[in-house]
Coordinates of C-alpha atoms and ligand atoms in Angstrom, one line a residue:
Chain Y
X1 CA 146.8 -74.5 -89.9
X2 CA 149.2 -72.7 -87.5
X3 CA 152.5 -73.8 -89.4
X4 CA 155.0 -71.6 -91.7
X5 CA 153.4 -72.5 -95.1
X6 CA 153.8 -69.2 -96.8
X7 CA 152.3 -70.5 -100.1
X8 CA 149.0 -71.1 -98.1
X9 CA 149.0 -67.1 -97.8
X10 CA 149.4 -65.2 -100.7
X11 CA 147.3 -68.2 -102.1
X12 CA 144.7 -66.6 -99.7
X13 CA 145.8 -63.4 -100.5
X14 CA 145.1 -64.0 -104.1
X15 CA 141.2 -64.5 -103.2
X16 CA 141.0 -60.9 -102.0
X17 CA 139.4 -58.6 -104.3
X18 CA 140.8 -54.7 -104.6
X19 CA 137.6 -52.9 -103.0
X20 CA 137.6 -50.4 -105.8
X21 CA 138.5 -52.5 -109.0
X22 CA 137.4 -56.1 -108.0
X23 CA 138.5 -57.9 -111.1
X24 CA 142.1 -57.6 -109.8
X25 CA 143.2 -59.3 -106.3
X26 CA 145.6 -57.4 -103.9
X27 CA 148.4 -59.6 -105.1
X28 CA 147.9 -58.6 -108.6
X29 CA 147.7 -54.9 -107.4
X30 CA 151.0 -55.3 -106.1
X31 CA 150.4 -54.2 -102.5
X32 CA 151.5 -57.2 -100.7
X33 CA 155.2 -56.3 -100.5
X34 CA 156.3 -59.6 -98.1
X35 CA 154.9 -62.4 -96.2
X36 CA 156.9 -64.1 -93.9
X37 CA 157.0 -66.2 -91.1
X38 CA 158.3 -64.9 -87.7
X39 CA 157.7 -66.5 -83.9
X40 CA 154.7 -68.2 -84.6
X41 CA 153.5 -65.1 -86.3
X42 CA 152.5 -64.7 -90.1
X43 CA 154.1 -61.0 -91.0
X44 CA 151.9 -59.4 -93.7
X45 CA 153.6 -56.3 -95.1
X46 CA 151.8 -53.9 -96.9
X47 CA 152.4 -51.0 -98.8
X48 CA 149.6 -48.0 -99.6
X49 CA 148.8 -47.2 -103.3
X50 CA 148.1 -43.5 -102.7
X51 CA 149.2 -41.9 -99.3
X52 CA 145.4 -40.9 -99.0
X53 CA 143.7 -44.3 -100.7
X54 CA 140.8 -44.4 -98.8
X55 CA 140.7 -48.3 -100.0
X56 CA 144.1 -48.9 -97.9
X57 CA 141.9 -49.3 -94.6
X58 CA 139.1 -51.2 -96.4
X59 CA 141.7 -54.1 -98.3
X60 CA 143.7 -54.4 -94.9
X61 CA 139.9 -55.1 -93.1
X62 CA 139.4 -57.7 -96.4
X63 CA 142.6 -59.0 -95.7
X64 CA 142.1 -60.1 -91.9
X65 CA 138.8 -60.9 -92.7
X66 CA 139.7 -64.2 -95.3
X67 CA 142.5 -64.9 -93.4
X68 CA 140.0 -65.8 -90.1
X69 CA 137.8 -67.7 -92.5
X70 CA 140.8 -69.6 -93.4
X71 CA 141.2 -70.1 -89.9
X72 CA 144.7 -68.1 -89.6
X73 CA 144.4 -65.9 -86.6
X74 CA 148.2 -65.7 -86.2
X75 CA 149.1 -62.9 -88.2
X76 CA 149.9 -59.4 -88.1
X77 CA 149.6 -56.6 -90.7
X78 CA 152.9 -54.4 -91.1
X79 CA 152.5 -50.8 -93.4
X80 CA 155.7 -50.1 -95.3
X81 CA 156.2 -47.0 -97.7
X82 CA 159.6 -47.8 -98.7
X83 CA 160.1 -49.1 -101.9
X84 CA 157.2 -46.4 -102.9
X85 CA 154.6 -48.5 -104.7
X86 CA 154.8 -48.0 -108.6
X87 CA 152.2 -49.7 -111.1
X88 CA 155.3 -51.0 -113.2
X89 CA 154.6 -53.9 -110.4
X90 CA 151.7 -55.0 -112.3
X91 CA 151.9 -58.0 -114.4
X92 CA 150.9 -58.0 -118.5
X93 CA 148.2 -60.9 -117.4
X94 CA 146.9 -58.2 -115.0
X95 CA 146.6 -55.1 -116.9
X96 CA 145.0 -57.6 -119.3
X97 CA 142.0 -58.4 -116.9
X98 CA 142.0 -54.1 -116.3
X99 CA 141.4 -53.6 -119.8
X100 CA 139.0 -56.6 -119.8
X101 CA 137.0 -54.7 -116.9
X102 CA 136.9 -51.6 -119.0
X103 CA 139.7 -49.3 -117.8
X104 CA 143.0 -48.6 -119.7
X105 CA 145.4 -50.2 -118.1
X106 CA 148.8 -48.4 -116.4
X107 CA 150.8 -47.9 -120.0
X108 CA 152.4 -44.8 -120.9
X109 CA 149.7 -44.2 -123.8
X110 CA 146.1 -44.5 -122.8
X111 CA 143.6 -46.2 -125.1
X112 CA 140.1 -46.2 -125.1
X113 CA 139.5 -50.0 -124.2
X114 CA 136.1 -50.6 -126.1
X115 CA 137.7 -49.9 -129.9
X116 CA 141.5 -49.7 -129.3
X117 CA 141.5 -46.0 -130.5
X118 CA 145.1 -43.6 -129.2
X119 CA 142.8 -40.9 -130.7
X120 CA 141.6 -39.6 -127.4
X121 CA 141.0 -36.8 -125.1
X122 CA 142.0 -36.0 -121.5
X123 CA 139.0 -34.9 -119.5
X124 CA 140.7 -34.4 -116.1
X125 CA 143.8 -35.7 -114.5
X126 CA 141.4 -36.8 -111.5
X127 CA 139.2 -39.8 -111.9
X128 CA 136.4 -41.2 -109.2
X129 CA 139.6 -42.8 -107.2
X130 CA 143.2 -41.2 -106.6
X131 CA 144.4 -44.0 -109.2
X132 CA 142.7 -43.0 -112.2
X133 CA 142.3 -40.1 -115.0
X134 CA 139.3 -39.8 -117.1
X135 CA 140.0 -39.7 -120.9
X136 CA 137.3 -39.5 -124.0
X137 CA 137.9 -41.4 -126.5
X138 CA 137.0 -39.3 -130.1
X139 CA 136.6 -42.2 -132.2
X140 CA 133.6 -44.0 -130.5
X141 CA 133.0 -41.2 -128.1
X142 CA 132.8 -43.4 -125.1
X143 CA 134.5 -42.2 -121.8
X144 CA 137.0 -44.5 -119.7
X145 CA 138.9 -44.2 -117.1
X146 CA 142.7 -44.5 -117.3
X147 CA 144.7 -46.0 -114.4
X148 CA 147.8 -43.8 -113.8
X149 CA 151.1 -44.3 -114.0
X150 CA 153.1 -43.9 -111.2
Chain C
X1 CA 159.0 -32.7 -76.7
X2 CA 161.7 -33.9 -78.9
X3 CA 163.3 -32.3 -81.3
X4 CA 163.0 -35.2 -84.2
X5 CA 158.7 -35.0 -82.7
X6 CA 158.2 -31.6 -83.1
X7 CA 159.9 -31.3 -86.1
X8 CA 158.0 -34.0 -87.7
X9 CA 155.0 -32.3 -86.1
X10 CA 155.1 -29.1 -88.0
X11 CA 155.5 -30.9 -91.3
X12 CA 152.0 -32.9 -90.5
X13 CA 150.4 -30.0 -89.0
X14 CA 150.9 -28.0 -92.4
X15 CA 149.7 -30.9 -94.4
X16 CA 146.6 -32.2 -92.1
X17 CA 145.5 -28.3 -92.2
X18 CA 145.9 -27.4 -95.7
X19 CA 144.7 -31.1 -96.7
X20 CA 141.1 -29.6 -94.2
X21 CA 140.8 -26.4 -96.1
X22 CA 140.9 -28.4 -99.4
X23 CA 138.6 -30.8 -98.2
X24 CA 135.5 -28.0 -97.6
X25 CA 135.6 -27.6 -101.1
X26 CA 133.7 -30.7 -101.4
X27 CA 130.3 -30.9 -103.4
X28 CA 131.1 -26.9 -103.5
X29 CA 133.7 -27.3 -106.9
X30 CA 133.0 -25.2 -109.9
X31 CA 133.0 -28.2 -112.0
X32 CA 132.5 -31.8 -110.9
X33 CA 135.9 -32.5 -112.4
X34 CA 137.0 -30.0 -110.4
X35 CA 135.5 -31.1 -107.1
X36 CA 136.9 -34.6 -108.0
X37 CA 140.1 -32.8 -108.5
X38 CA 140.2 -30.9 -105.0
X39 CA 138.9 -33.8 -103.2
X40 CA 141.7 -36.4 -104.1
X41 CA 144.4 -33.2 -103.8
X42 CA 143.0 -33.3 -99.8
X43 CA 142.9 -36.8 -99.6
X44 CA 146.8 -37.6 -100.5
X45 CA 147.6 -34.5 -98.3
X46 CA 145.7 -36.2 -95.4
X47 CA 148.0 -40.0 -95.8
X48 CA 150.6 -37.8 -96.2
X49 CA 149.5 -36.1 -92.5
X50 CA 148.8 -39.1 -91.5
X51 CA 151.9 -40.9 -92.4
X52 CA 153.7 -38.1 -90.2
X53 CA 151.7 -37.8 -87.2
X54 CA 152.0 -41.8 -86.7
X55 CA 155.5 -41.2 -87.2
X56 CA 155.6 -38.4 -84.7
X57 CA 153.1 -40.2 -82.2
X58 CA 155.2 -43.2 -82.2
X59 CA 159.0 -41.2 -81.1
X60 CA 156.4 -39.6 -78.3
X61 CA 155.5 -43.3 -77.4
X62 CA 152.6 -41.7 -75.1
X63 CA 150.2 -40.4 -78.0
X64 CA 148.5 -41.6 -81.1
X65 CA 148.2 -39.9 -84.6
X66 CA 144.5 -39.4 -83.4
X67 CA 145.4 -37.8 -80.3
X68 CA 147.7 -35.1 -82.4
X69 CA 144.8 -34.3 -84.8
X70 CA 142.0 -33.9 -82.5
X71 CA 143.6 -33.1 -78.9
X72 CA 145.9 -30.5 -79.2
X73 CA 144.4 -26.3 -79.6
X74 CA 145.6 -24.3 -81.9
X75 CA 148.6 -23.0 -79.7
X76 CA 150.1 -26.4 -79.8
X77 CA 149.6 -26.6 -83.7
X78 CA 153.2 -25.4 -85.8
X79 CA 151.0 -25.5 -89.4
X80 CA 152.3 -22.6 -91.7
X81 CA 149.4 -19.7 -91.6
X82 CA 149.3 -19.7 -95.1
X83 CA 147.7 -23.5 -94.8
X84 CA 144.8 -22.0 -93.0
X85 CA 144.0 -18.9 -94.5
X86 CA 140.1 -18.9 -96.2
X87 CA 139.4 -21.1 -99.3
X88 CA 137.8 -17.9 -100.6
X89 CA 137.2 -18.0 -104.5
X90 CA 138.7 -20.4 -106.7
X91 CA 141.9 -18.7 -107.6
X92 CA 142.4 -17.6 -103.6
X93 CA 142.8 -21.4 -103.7
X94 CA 144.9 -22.6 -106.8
X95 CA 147.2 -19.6 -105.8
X96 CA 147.3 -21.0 -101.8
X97 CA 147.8 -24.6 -103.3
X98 CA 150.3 -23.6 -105.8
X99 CA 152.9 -21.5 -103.5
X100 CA 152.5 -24.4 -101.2
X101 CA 153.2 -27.3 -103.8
X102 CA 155.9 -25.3 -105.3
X103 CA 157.5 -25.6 -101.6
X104 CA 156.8 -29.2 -101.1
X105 CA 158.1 -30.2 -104.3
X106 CA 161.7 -28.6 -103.3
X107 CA 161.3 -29.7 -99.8
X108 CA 160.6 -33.3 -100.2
X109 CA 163.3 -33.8 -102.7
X110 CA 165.5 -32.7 -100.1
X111 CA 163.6 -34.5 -96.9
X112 CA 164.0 -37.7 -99.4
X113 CA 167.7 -37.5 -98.9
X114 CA 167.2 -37.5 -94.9
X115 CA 169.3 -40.1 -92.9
X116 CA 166.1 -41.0 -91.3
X117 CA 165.1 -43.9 -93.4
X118 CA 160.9 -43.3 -92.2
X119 CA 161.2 -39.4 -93.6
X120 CA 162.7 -40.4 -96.8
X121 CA 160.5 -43.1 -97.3
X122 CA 157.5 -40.5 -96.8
X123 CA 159.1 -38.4 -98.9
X124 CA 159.7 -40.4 -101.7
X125 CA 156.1 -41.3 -101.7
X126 CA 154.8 -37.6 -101.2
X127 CA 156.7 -36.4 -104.6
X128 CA 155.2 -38.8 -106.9
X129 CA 152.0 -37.0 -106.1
X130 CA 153.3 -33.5 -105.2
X131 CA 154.4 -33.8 -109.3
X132 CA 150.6 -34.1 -110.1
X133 CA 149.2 -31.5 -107.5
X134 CA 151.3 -29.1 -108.9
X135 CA 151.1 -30.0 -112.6
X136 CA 147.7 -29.2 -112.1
X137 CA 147.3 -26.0 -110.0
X138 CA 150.1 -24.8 -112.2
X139 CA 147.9 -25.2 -115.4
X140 CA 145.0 -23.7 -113.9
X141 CA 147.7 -20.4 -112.3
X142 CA 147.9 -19.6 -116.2
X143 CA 144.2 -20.4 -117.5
X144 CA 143.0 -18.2 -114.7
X145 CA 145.7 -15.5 -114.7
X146 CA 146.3 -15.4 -118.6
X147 CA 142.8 -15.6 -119.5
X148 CA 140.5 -13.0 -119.3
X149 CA 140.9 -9.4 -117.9
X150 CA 139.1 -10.0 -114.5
X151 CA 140.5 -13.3 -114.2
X152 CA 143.9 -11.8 -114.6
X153 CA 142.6 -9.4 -112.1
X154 CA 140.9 -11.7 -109.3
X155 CA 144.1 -14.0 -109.3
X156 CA 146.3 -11.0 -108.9
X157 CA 145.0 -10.1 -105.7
X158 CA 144.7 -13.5 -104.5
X159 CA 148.5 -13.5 -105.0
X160 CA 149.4 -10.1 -103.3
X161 CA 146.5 -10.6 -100.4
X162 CA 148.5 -14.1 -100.0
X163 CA 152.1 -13.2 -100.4
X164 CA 152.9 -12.2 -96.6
X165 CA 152.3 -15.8 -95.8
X166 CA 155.0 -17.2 -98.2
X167 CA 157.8 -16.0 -96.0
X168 CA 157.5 -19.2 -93.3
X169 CA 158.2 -21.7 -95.6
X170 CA 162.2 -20.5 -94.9
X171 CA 162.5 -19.7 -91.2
X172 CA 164.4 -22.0 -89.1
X173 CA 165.0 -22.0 -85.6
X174 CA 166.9 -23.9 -83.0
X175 CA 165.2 -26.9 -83.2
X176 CA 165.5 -27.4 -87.0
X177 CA 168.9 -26.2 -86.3
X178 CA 169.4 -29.2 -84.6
X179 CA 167.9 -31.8 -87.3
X180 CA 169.6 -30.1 -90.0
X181 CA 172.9 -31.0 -88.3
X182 CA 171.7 -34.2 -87.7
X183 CA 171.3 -34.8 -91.3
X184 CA 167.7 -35.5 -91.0
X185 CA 166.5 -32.0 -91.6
X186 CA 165.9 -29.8 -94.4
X187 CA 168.1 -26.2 -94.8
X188 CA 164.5 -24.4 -95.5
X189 CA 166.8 -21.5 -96.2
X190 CA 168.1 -22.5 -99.2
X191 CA 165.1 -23.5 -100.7
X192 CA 164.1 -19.8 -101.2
X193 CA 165.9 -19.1 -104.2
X194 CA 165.0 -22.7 -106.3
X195 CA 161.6 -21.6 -104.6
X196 CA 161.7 -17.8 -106.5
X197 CA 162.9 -19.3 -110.1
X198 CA 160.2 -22.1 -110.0
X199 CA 157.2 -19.4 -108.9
X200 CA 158.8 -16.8 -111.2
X201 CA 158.4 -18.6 -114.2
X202 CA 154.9 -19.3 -113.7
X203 CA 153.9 -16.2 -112.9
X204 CA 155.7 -14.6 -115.8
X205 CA 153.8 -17.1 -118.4
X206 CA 150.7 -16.2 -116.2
X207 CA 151.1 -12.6 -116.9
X208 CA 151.2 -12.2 -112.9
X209 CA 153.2 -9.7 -111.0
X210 CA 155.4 -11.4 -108.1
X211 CA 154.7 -9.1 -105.1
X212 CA 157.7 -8.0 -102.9
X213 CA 158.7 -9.9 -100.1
X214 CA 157.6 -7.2 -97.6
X215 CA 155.9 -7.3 -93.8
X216 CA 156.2 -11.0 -93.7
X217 CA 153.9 -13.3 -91.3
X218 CA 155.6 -15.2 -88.6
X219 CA 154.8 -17.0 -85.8
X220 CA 153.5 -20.4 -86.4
X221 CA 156.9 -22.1 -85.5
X222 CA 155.7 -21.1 -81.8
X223 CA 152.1 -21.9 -82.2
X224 CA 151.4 -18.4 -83.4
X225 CA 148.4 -18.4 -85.8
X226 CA 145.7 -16.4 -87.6
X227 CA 142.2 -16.8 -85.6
X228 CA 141.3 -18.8 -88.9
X229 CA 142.8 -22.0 -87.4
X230 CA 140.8 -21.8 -84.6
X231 CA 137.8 -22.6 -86.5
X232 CA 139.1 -24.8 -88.6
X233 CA 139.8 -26.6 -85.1
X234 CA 136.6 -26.2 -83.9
X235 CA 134.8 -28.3 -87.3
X236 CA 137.7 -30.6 -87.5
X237 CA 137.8 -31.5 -83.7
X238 CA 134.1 -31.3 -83.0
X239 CA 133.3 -35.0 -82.8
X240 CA 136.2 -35.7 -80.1
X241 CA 135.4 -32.1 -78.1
X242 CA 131.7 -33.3 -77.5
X243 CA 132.1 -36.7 -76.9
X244 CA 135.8 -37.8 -75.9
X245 CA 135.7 -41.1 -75.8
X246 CA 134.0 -41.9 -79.5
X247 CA 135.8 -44.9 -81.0
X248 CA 136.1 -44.9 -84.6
Ligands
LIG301 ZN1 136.9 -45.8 -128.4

């Protein structure tokens, strides 16, 4: 399929897994600013999380990769920072599936997602990636980790 | 070299070097919260750097972001010194990381409002983590300096043993002279005083003393720098110095 059928993309899109959270695709991330069609040329732009996301190289590797196995090889990969990415770009049926996973999804309050508890405890602002905090909850004294706001 | 190349150089240059020095405290933290901490402060400092240096590599059109990191010697690197001086002991380094996110805060609000649409962009990016950085060497400015009597102490002279580096963070020259005119740059200048309120009042609810802006550093507009940067070059640039056509 060498044609402009942009559906056909972020349908493909959809299949690829965030690295670090794989419940979630890119597309649901929100990191897949635009796809459009220019000379024969799919135009994939992308825009980082965090300026350092070490994940940034790996989901842009992912990316090409189920794209070929689609058998699209005419595309390129653009990086944009501007609009800064912001998790208000997540969807409710996303934060859902975060919460589902076991983190506490990107709300203003965080909440311990095994028992629903407010009543909880900030460990450190800086979680095992850039994108999340660690929190313990003091009702059923599990830790989770909280995905930022931003 | 440019003007718009070199100017965007020196921003990197501070960045990629302090974003180094942050990045040896790795599996070295006082805590592993801590270590977590330190290591994702590096990291966004290094997209940040990285950011820059592609942007700088691409108005030289000859060069790569790789090629600026790992090619040029320390004479060709425009990093403020305070971004290289020693990680020391913990406080030498949440007082090094505070002056300099105090600075970035100010100065990125003001790059954000740059006519060139790339810097803003950056910029606008950069504060929504600068916000955090600082939030959180500014917590751990008071734990350390309003907590016990030798913390008080140790902190204070990382503070006055820093201080002299603080004053490059203001200079401007011909070149950002230029940029500023342009619109693109930022009046480093007239960050100083915004800079003084928003240290001051730190360091008052720390129960620090603000040492006096006396026998300033200078240089590193001109590639001036302590010998520290040279061996920070010399662990950074290792790979590429022994074998020069490695491929990632
Ligand atoms: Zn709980």
């Amino acid at each position: 399929m060498q044609n402009g059928n942009l559906n056909t993309i972020w349908d493909i899109l959809g299949t690829v897994p965030d690295p670090e959270i794989p419940v979630i695709s890119v597309v649901e991330l929100g990191v897949i600013r635009n796809v459009e069609f220019i000379e024969n040329e799919y135009v994939i732009s992308v825009t980082p999380t965090y300026s350092g996301c070490p994940a940034v190289k790996t989901f842009q590797d992912d990316i090409k990769t189920q794209l070929k196995a689609n058998n699209i090889n005419n595309f390129k990969i653009k990086i944009v920072y501007k609009p800064a990415w912001t998790t208000n770009w997540m969807t409710k049926k996303t934060k859902k599936k975060l919460k589902e996973y076991g983190i506490s999804p990107p709300e203003d309050i965080a909440q311990c997602p095994q028992c629903n508890s407010t009543n909880i405890e900030l460990i450190s602002e800086f979680g095992a990636t850039a994108c999340k905090s660690l929190y313990k909850c003091s009702d059923c004294l599990e830790p989770f980790e909280h995905f930022k706001c931003i | 070299m440019q003007d718009l190349e070199k100017y965007i150089l020196r921003i990197a240059d501070s960045t990629l070097i302090i974003s180094h020095r942050l990045s040896e405290w790795c599996s070295k933290g006082p805590t592993l919260e801590e270590d977590i901490a330190l290591a994702n402060i590096s990291l966004d400092l290094l997209g940040r750097a990285n950011a820059l240096l592609e942007y700088s590599a691409k108005i030289n059109g000859n060069k790569t972001a790789n090629d600026l990191a790992f090619r040029r010697d320390d004479r060709e690197f425009y990093n403020f010194q305070l971004c290289e001086q020693e990680n020391g002991h913990f406080g030498d380094t949440i007082i090094r990381q505070f002056l300099y996110d105090c600075f970035s805060l100010l100065f990125f609000q003001e790059l954000s409002k740059s006519k060139d649409e790339t810097l803003s962009a950056i910029s606008i990016k950069s504060l929504k983590e600068i916000k955090y950085h600082l939030r959180h060497t500014h917590n751990w400015v008071i734990r350390l300096g309003d907590g016990t009597e030798t913390s008080n102490q140790k902190i204070q002279e990382s503070l006055n043993k820093i201080w002299k580096f603080t004053g490059e963070f203001f200079e401007t020259d011909d070149v950002d002279k230029k940029i500023i005119e342009n619109k693109i740059g930022v009046d480093n200048k007239k960050l100083k005083k915004d800079w003084d309120s928003l240290v001051d009042k730190v360091l008052t609810e720390a129960k620090l003393k603000k040492p006096e802006d006396k026998d300033m550093i200078t240089g590193s507009k001109e590639g001036i720098h302590t010998g520290l940067l040279e061996n920070i070059l010399s662990e950074m640039q290792c790979l590429p110095r022994a074998y020069p056509d490695a491929k990632w």
